[in-house]
Short mmCIF file of C-alpha atoms in Angstrom, two decimals:
data_model
loop_
_atom_site.label_atom_id
_atom_site.label_comp_id
_atom_site.label_asym_id
_atom_site.label_seq_id
_atom_site.Cartn_x
_atom_site.Cartn_y
_atom_site.Cartn_z
CA MET A 110 155.12 71.71 73.40
CA LEU A 111 152.24 70.58 75.99
CA SER A 112 154.50 68.18 77.64
CA SER A 113 157.27 70.79 77.70
CA LEU A 114 154.61 73.40 79.23
CA PHE A 115 153.48 70.83 81.85
CA GLY A 116 157.03 69.87 82.86
CA GLN A 117 157.36 73.77 83.38
CA LEU A 118 154.44 73.66 85.73
CA ASP A 119 155.68 70.42 87.56
CA SER A 120 159.08 72.34 87.97
CA LEU A 121 157.35 75.62 89.54
CA THR A 122 155.09 73.54 91.87
CA GLY A 123 157.34 70.81 92.77
CA ILE A 124 154.31 68.48 92.28
CA GLU A 125 154.22 65.91 89.74
CA GLY A 126 151.05 65.93 87.26
CA SER A 127 150.26 69.54 88.91
CA PHE A 128 148.16 70.66 85.63
CA GLY A 129 145.43 67.74 86.53
CA TYR A 130 144.97 69.25 89.75
CA ILE A 131 144.81 72.81 88.83
CA ILE A 132 141.91 71.40 86.65
CA ILE A 133 140.36 69.78 89.49
CA VAL A 134 140.42 73.00 91.71
CA VAL A 135 138.94 75.13 88.74
CA VAL A 136 136.25 72.72 87.97
CA THR A 137 135.36 72.55 91.76
CA VAL A 138 135.38 76.30 92.19
CA LEU A 139 133.11 76.66 89.40
CA GLY A 140 130.84 74.19 90.26
CA HIS A 141 130.45 75.67 93.65
CA SER A 142 129.69 79.16 92.46
CA TYR A 143 127.18 77.69 90.16
CA MET A 144 125.21 75.88 92.98
CA ASN A 145 125.64 78.65 95.40
CA PRO A 146 125.23 81.83 93.80
CA PRO A 147 126.47 84.68 96.15
CA HIS A 148 123.33 86.94 95.94
CA PRO A 149 120.35 84.84 94.37
CA PRO A 150 118.05 87.27 92.28
CA LYS A 151 114.76 87.78 93.81
CA ALA A 152 111.57 87.79 92.14
CA ALA A 153 110.18 91.31 91.20
CA ASP A 154 106.70 90.51 92.48
CA ALA A 155 108.25 89.44 96.07
CA THR A 156 109.73 92.93 96.80
CA GLU A 157 107.19 95.03 95.26
CA GLU A 158 103.99 95.49 96.98
CA GLU A 159 100.87 96.57 95.22
CA ASP A 160 98.48 99.38 96.70
CA GLU A 161 95.58 98.32 98.12
CA PRO A 162 92.27 99.55 95.96
CA GLU A 163 89.99 101.79 97.86
CA PRO A 164 87.04 100.22 99.70
CA PRO A 165 83.86 100.80 97.99
CA ARG A 166 81.99 103.78 99.18
CA ASN A 167 78.54 105.71 98.94
CA PHE A 168 78.43 108.82 97.27
CA THR A 169 75.81 111.86 97.79
CA GLN A 170 75.10 113.98 94.81
CA LYS A 171 76.96 116.97 96.22
CA GLN A 172 80.22 114.61 96.75
CA LEU A 173 79.80 113.10 93.42
CA ALA A 174 79.54 116.66 91.82
CA TYR A 175 82.93 117.51 93.06
CA PHE A 176 84.82 115.15 90.55
CA ASP A 177 84.32 116.85 87.58
CA GLY A 178 87.95 117.05 86.46
CA LYS A 179 88.30 120.70 86.85
CA ASN A 180 91.27 121.90 89.27
CA ASP A 181 90.52 122.15 92.53
CA GLU A 182 89.75 125.68 94.00
CA LYS A 183 92.00 125.41 96.95
CA THR A 184 94.89 123.19 95.95
CA GLY A 185 94.75 123.68 92.27
CA ASP A 186 95.31 120.17 91.44
CA GLU A 187 93.38 118.23 88.93
CA LYS A 188 90.43 116.49 90.22
CA PRO A 189 89.34 113.17 89.29
CA VAL A 190 86.56 112.41 86.76
CA TYR A 191 83.72 110.61 88.06
CA LEU A 192 80.27 109.95 86.70
CA SER A 193 77.28 107.72 87.67
CA VAL A 194 75.15 105.39 85.26
CA HIS A 195 72.21 103.95 87.23
CA GLY A 196 73.72 104.54 90.49
CA ILE A 197 77.03 102.71 89.82
CA VAL A 198 80.02 105.37 90.24
CA PHE A 199 82.85 105.11 87.66
CA ASP A 200 86.09 106.91 87.74
CA VAL A 201 86.41 107.86 83.99
CA SER A 202 89.57 109.74 84.32
CA ASP A 203 91.13 107.62 81.49
CA GLY A 204 88.42 109.12 79.29
CA ARG A 205 89.18 112.57 80.30
CA ASN A 206 89.55 113.69 76.64
CA PHE A 207 85.67 112.67 76.41
CA TYR A 208 84.24 113.52 80.00
CA GLY A 209 86.78 116.12 81.31
CA PRO A 210 86.63 119.84 80.85
CA ASP A 211 86.16 120.67 77.07
CA GLY A 212 85.52 116.90 76.17
CA PRO A 213 82.32 116.47 74.23
CA TYR A 214 80.55 114.54 77.55
CA GLU A 215 81.93 117.09 79.96
CA ALA A 216 78.33 117.46 81.15
CA PHE A 217 77.93 114.32 82.38
CA ALA A 218 81.19 114.77 84.70
CA GLY A 219 79.99 114.59 88.27
CA HIS A 220 76.42 113.61 87.72
CA GLU A 221 74.24 110.80 87.38
CA CYS A 222 73.59 110.18 83.54
CA GLY A 223 71.86 107.11 83.27
CA VAL A 224 68.84 108.33 81.55
CA ALA A 225 70.72 110.83 79.58
CA LEU A 226 72.95 108.19 78.08
CA ALA A 227 69.87 105.80 77.57
CA LYS A 228 68.12 108.62 75.69
CA MET A 229 71.39 109.71 73.81
CA SER A 230 70.52 112.90 75.11
CA PHE A 231 72.48 116.06 76.23
CA ASP A 232 69.49 117.77 78.01
CA LYS A 233 70.09 118.74 81.34
CA GLU A 234 66.65 117.63 82.51
CA HIS A 235 67.99 114.16 82.01
CA LEU A 236 70.88 114.54 84.35
CA ASP A 237 70.80 113.49 88.09
CA ASN A 238 67.57 111.49 87.47
CA LEU A 239 68.25 108.15 88.85
CA ASP A 240 64.55 107.38 89.75
CA GLY A 241 64.26 107.61 85.93
CA CYS A 242 66.54 104.99 84.97
CA ASP A 243 63.66 102.82 86.32
CA LYS A 244 61.11 104.45 83.80
CA LEU A 245 62.85 103.90 80.46
CA ASN A 246 61.01 102.13 78.24
CA HIS A 247 62.47 98.56 76.95
CA GLY A 248 64.76 99.85 74.23
CA GLU A 249 66.22 102.65 76.46
CA LYS A 250 66.86 100.05 79.07
CA MET A 251 68.85 97.97 76.83
CA GLU A 252 70.68 100.92 75.64
CA LEU A 253 71.40 101.95 79.22
CA GLU A 254 72.57 98.20 80.14
CA GLY A 255 75.04 98.43 76.76
CA TRP A 256 76.41 101.65 78.08
CA ILE A 257 77.02 100.00 81.79
CA GLU A 258 78.68 97.00 80.30
CA LYS A 259 81.15 99.02 78.00
CA PHE A 260 82.16 101.03 81.21
CA LYS A 261 82.82 97.87 82.89
CA TYR A 262 84.21 95.37 80.55
CA TYR A 263 85.16 97.46 77.46
CA ARG A 264 86.50 100.31 78.91
CA ASN A 265 87.56 98.96 82.27
CA TYR A 266 86.71 102.10 84.41
CA PRO A 267 87.29 101.43 87.87
CA GLU A 268 83.87 101.36 90.21
CA LYS A 269 84.27 103.58 93.11
CA GLY A 270 80.97 102.92 94.90
CA ARG A 271 76.97 103.84 94.55
CA LEU A 272 75.27 107.01 94.28
CA VAL A 273 72.46 107.48 97.21
CA PRO A 274 69.81 109.85 95.98
CA ASP A 275 69.14 112.87 98.14
CA SER A 276 65.49 111.76 98.22
CA LYS A 277 66.43 108.69 99.96
CA LEU A 278 68.74 110.38 102.71
CA GLU A 279 66.28 113.36 103.48
CA GLY A 280 63.86 110.95 105.12
CA LEU A 281 66.43 109.91 107.47
CA LYS A 282 67.52 113.14 109.06
CA ASP A 283 64.36 113.11 111.44
CA ARG A 284 64.84 109.76 112.82
CA VAL A 285 65.70 109.12 116.58
CA ILE A 286 68.68 106.62 117.10
CA ASP A 287 69.61 105.23 120.48
CA PRO A 288 73.04 104.28 121.38
CA LYS A 289 72.13 100.63 121.04
CA ASP A 290 70.70 100.93 117.33
CA LEU A 291 73.92 103.17 116.86
CA LEU A 292 76.32 99.99 117.51
CA LYS A 293 74.59 98.15 114.74
CA HIS A 294 76.13 100.30 112.25
CA LYS A 295 80.03 99.91 112.28
CA GLY A 296 80.39 98.95 108.69
CA GLU A 297 81.75 95.77 109.48
CA ASP A 298 81.36 92.25 107.57
CA GLY A 299 77.99 90.79 107.93
CA GLU A 300 76.21 93.81 108.37
CA GLU A 301 73.02 94.84 106.44
CA VAL A 302 73.83 96.84 103.11
CA PRO A 303 70.81 99.01 102.36
CA GLU A 304 69.42 98.64 99.02
CA GLY A 305 71.34 101.20 96.36
CA TYR A 306 74.28 101.56 98.71
CA ALA A 307 77.84 100.08 97.86
CA THR A 308 78.49 99.35 101.56
CA ALA A 309 77.26 99.28 104.96
CA SER A 310 76.41 102.08 106.79
CA ILE A 311 79.13 103.65 109.32
CA TYR A 312 77.17 105.92 112.35
CA VAL A 313 79.02 108.35 113.91
CA ALA A 314 77.27 110.58 116.35
CA LEU A 315 78.77 114.07 117.32
CA GLY A 316 76.65 116.09 119.66
CA THR A 317 73.16 115.15 118.89
CA LYS A 318 73.71 114.47 115.31
CA VAL A 319 74.41 111.16 113.83
CA PHE A 320 76.59 111.02 110.18
CA ASP A 321 76.92 108.19 108.08
CA ALA A 322 80.84 108.06 107.42
CA SER A 323 80.26 105.30 104.74
CA PHE A 324 80.02 108.18 102.57
CA GLY A 325 83.77 109.07 101.79
CA GLY A 326 85.17 108.04 105.27
CA VAL A 327 85.53 103.88 104.98
CA GLU A 328 89.15 104.22 105.09
CA HIS A 329 89.28 106.09 108.12
CA TYR A 330 86.09 104.93 110.15
CA GLY A 331 85.77 101.36 108.60
CA PRO A 332 87.22 97.86 109.91
CA LYS A 333 90.48 98.68 108.53
CA GLY A 334 90.63 102.37 109.60
CA GLY A 335 92.56 104.18 112.17
CA TYR A 336 89.53 105.73 113.75
CA ASN A 337 87.44 102.25 113.46
CA LYS A 338 87.02 102.14 117.27
CA PHE A 339 84.74 105.47 116.60
CA ALA A 340 82.46 103.65 114.37
CA GLY A 341 79.18 103.18 115.94
CA ARG A 342 79.69 105.46 118.84
CA ASP A 343 79.06 108.66 120.26
CA VAL A 344 82.47 110.31 119.91
CA SER A 345 81.59 113.87 120.98
CA ARG A 346 83.61 113.73 124.29
CA ALA A 347 86.73 111.55 122.78
CA LEU A 348 87.03 114.21 119.84
CA ALA A 349 86.46 117.20 121.86
CA LYS A 350 89.37 115.90 124.10
CA MET A 351 91.42 114.50 120.94
CA SER A 352 91.48 111.07 123.14
CA PHE A 353 91.49 107.31 122.21
CA ASP A 354 90.96 106.57 125.76
CA PRO A 355 88.18 104.09 125.93
CA ALA A 356 86.78 105.60 128.94
CA ASP A 357 85.79 108.59 126.74
CA LEU A 358 83.74 106.53 124.72
CA GLU A 359 81.89 105.02 127.64
CA ASN A 360 81.30 108.34 129.20
CA THR A 361 80.04 110.70 126.43
CA SER A 362 79.02 113.47 128.64
CA THR A 363 80.23 116.83 127.49
CA ASP A 364 78.79 118.86 130.80
CA ASP A 365 82.57 118.83 132.32
CA LEU A 366 84.36 119.89 129.22
CA GLU A 367 86.46 123.08 128.81
CA GLU A 368 85.42 126.04 126.59
CA LYS A 369 88.31 124.96 124.52
CA GLN A 370 87.32 121.59 124.10
CA LEU A 371 83.72 122.49 123.28
CA LYS A 372 85.06 124.71 120.70
CA CYS A 373 87.07 121.73 119.40
CA LEU A 374 83.88 119.75 119.30
CA ALA A 375 81.88 122.31 117.30
CA ASP A 376 84.75 122.29 114.91
CA TRP A 377 84.53 118.61 114.39
CA ILE A 378 80.79 118.88 113.78
CA LYS A 379 81.59 121.63 111.23
CA THR A 380 84.24 119.35 109.44
CA PHE A 381 81.61 116.68 109.19
CA GLU A 382 78.92 118.81 107.38
CA GLU A 383 80.87 121.05 105.36
CA LYS A 384 84.31 119.68 104.50
CA LYS A 385 83.60 115.92 104.56
CA THR A 386 79.93 116.54 103.62
CA TYR A 387 78.77 113.12 105.79
CA PRO A 388 74.98 112.98 105.32
CA ILE A 389 73.13 113.16 108.63
CA VAL A 390 70.83 110.37 109.05
CA GLY A 391 69.34 111.02 112.31
CA LYS A 392 69.33 112.36 115.83
CA LEU A 393 71.09 110.80 118.79
CA GLU A 394 68.99 110.27 121.78
CA LYS A 395 70.83 111.25 124.81
#
């Protein structure tokens, strides 16, 4: 039967032993396809880019209080839930059922609660008492360390930065800072990080006020930010003119600005103070 089939193939092709040639061609094609796939698969991690984590930042008590898990009054969006334990600010949004609205620990949301957790107390007098963490007795300090360890390693709550108490910031407002000192605070690697801070300060001067943009503005004014050229500088003229021209950073005078530009400068100062709530850390020496 097979010999009859082979004979018919030879008759059709006019080639003696044509079946053997067909087998060779098929094997060759299959082998080439195996060794040279038309569209080799790509590894998933080679095409998918992970989002970069937010850089650590510093928080004022007012800034921390915003993150209480409630709906934003202007946008209606649900806010994250942050709290501070001995100055370490954690994002506890994954524990919203505990720390968010109507949760058993909702009073802690947006607050420093190290003393309260150490004492296992819900008394409001123990909230926002960062200095009190250093006055705890031995047993309470052990309890506090246990909570920090739980947040970091058991619950894996992300660390967002550090809480800087108002008492520490209040003493900075009346300092006089000259342009040379201003340049020393650009938030760059190698700069000194003040005790209790998560990251180095980023000074930005507007008018006569010096703001610290490390309190929420690291992404904008830090080394990788779009406004990083403004770090450590008097940007009054540049922002008034909405200009990135280096000349407007070298010449900081606002004497020749138009009324419209002066209004723009005033709006920027208001934004830094009221919307961004960057703390004022000194007065610029003109």
